[in-house]
Amino acid sequence: MKFIGISFVSFSLTAVVLANAYYQKKQFYPSVVYITKSNPSMAVMYIQAFIGVWILGKLMRKVFFGQLRTTEFEHLMERSWYAITETCLAFTVFRDDFTPKFVALFTLLLFLKSFHWLAEDRVDFMERSPMIGWLFHIRVLSLLLLLGALDSHFIIHAFHSTITKGASVQLVFGFEYAVLITVVVNIGIKYALHSVDLHSETPWDNKAVFLLYTELVMGFIKVILYVAFVAIMVRIYTLPLFAFRPMYYTIRDFKKAFSDVILSRRAIHNMNTLYPDATPEELLATDNVCIICREEMATACKKLPCNHIFHTSCLRSWFQRQQTCPTCRLNILRAPTPPTNNNVQGAQPPNAPLPPNGPNQFFNMFAAPNQFFNNQVNPGVNVGAVPPPNAQAPGAEPAPAFGPGPAQPGAVPPPPPAAFAAPFGFPTHAFPIPFPMPFMAPPPMPPTNLAALSEEELRNLEGHERRHVEARIQCLRNIQTLLDAAVQMMQQYSVASSVSSVGREPPASGSAPPAGNGGSSSDSVPNNPSAAANENAGETPSADQPPEDSASGETASVLPEKSPKSNNSDLLSEASSTSAEEEIRRRRLQRFLLQEQEQQQN
Amino acid sequence: MAGSALRRLMAEYKQLTLNPPEGILAGPVDEENFFEWEALITGPEGTCFEGGVFPAKLTFPPDYPLSPPKMQFTCDMFHPNIYSDGRVCISILHAPGDDPMGYESSAERWSPVQSVEKILLSVVSMLAEPNDESGANVDAAKMWRESREEFNNITEKLVRKTLGIPC
Ligand SMILES: [Zn+2]
Ligand SMILES: [Zn+2]
């Protein structure tokens, strides 16, 4: 409404000016001269021209875009604001040839730029809407053709002008339109990719890769254009401040596209080399839905070391962002190398309940240090001595933690107290029971008196070769894993004890000792995994099939990733119950139930 | 074939329409654009938000579900984990590695396993149990800790407002 009013006023003013001029001079040319000589008349004419451009813009928008979306409009406003500021900056550089023609050219440039932005947003929208009609295609195609033609016309014009008349402001226009034409090409490629994708029957997995490379190449061309422009401008005029912001963004986008391509290549490489394709049997054994896209998995699926299965393409795009399992957050870069793992798994039927996968992974981890110890070089001897709580628990069953020290091969885990096994209904053998670990001989102890050794012997003890260093790093990693696992065990123990005391008031058989009591006292250990798995069941769908070794592998692998600061400690601290805390606990339990129900619905 | 983000959002919408969780309504604002949703959340029972119906909008990134959506209440809210402009600050809405508050563990963060439904359920439980360590709304967090009475008064007004009842 306001706009209609303004244009009406402008039109009537123009009419008055024209009529007045014609009335005074009676002829065409004198009237024109009169108008150009009179400042007020010229002001009116400028305003009229501006309104005319505005109306043309509205018309073109109606023709090519229809109604603008809110986000498109906001985008347009934001970018126009920057563009106008930069144009004003550009005026300062070219203040000598500040003429109406010059202003008109800049206005035209801004005008065309805004249509490029809108076209960009509109083509991006193709991915967001399920309804793309023929009108959309006609509009986008004709707009792209029009913009492309205009851009090339202005580039050629600028080129000729620069060749024939020498460097002028046309340099800026030539360069601006060159950038705009790369934008048109970029939009065109995107549009083509989206259209092909829309019309294909099956999902097109490689589209993302094509888009990435388009982005990279176009970014590179733009960076070159900007650098060349700034170099030329610095030589001929001054530093083109107005080009710095777009140049900064171009370089940033290019850098991002570059790192995206690298990450993507790495992800593809990992995908092809590290992870095995999921077999049809494995797909059948799970619920067969890819958790990333929520669609069925039939072919082209990969299995991660944690036994979670995803579409190859989904996993690839996820790995570009994070190198973790989407389901259990296992850090796949820190995971044991799958080739060995596969051999182990290949040797057993995948669903065999025993031996669980967890210890196998640990076996793999310890393989290297064993060689290392055989070399008589063992700074990592502490691996064997990790579980001090164990030593402080005389009369306990041997080796509750992963420590190999006093482990008795084939030691039978103590039967879990019924109070724990019953509520969860999980067969205990499905969890990684750390006891039977006959694979590790106790490492040789280092000589206690280091002073007695000669210089040479000490140096041998240290070891400088690559394999020594590698073994040492491996050893440190193992220590970290063991510590993580121990912490996790303690937490789960405390959760188990607090959960049991919530469920049934006084804990049976005093199995809920105070927290922080070195959690890994032997009789608690076998219970913990069941509590952990019960928790995980709320989060991870595949843990719903308890007697599978996938569940156990997952439990083992999820351990180090969980943070010590989850609700576990909360549950503990509420042990002394007031009524308010009772209430919170009730709600929390409800929430757990809710999550579980929801999981079952999925 | 539509893009994967669009297909997943359509699947989630279908799922939410077929099995709506209690007290939650959500769907695209406009069926032409599946990346802008609006949601209605009823205040959980037995809390100071009980009885209220709170509208919110969800904005999905083009690479959903690899990146989390953003959620913003479109009504007035007073809650320790909601910014005064309505933006919701809970861990499930943050990708690991971006931790504005520095208190969240990566286990509760965004990953493609999460979904609109899980986000909304988390928001419901956030309404029930604010995390007063988060500084999204410091005043609300302080009031929640120190004078629950006053907090409840404010939220009661908000609840009335969402229902269109004059205070
Ligand atoms: Zn998938
Ligand atoms: Zn996993």
Short mmCIF file of N, CA, C and O and ligand atoms in Angstrom, two decimals, chain A residues 290 292-293 311 314, ligand 1:
data_model
loop_
_atom_site.label_atom_id
_atom_site.label_comp_id
_atom_site.label_asym_id
_atom_site.label_seq_id
_atom_site.Cartn_x
_atom_site.Cartn_y
_atom_site.Cartn_z
N CYS A 290 18.07 -48.38 8.50
CA CYS A 290 19.24 -47.53 8.68
C CYS A 290 18.83 -46.39 9.60
O CYS A 290 17.88 -45.67 9.30
N ILE A 292 20.21 -43.66 10.16
CA ILE A 292 20.48 -42.31 9.66
C ILE A 292 19.33 -41.82 8.79
O ILE A 292 18.82 -40.73 8.99
N CYS A 293 18.91 -42.64 7.82
CA CYS A 293 17.87 -42.14 6.91
C CYS A 293 16.51 -42.76 7.22
O CYS A 293 15.52 -42.39 6.59
N HIS A 311 23.64 -47.65 5.82
CA HIS A 311 23.88 -47.50 4.39
C HIS A 311 25.28 -46.93 4.19
O HIS A 311 25.69 -46.04 4.94
N CYS A 314 24.93 -43.15 3.63
CA CYS A 314 24.58 -42.41 4.85
C CYS A 314 25.80 -42.29 5.76
O CYS A 314 26.08 -41.21 6.30
ZN ZN C 1 20.61 -44.94 5.36
#
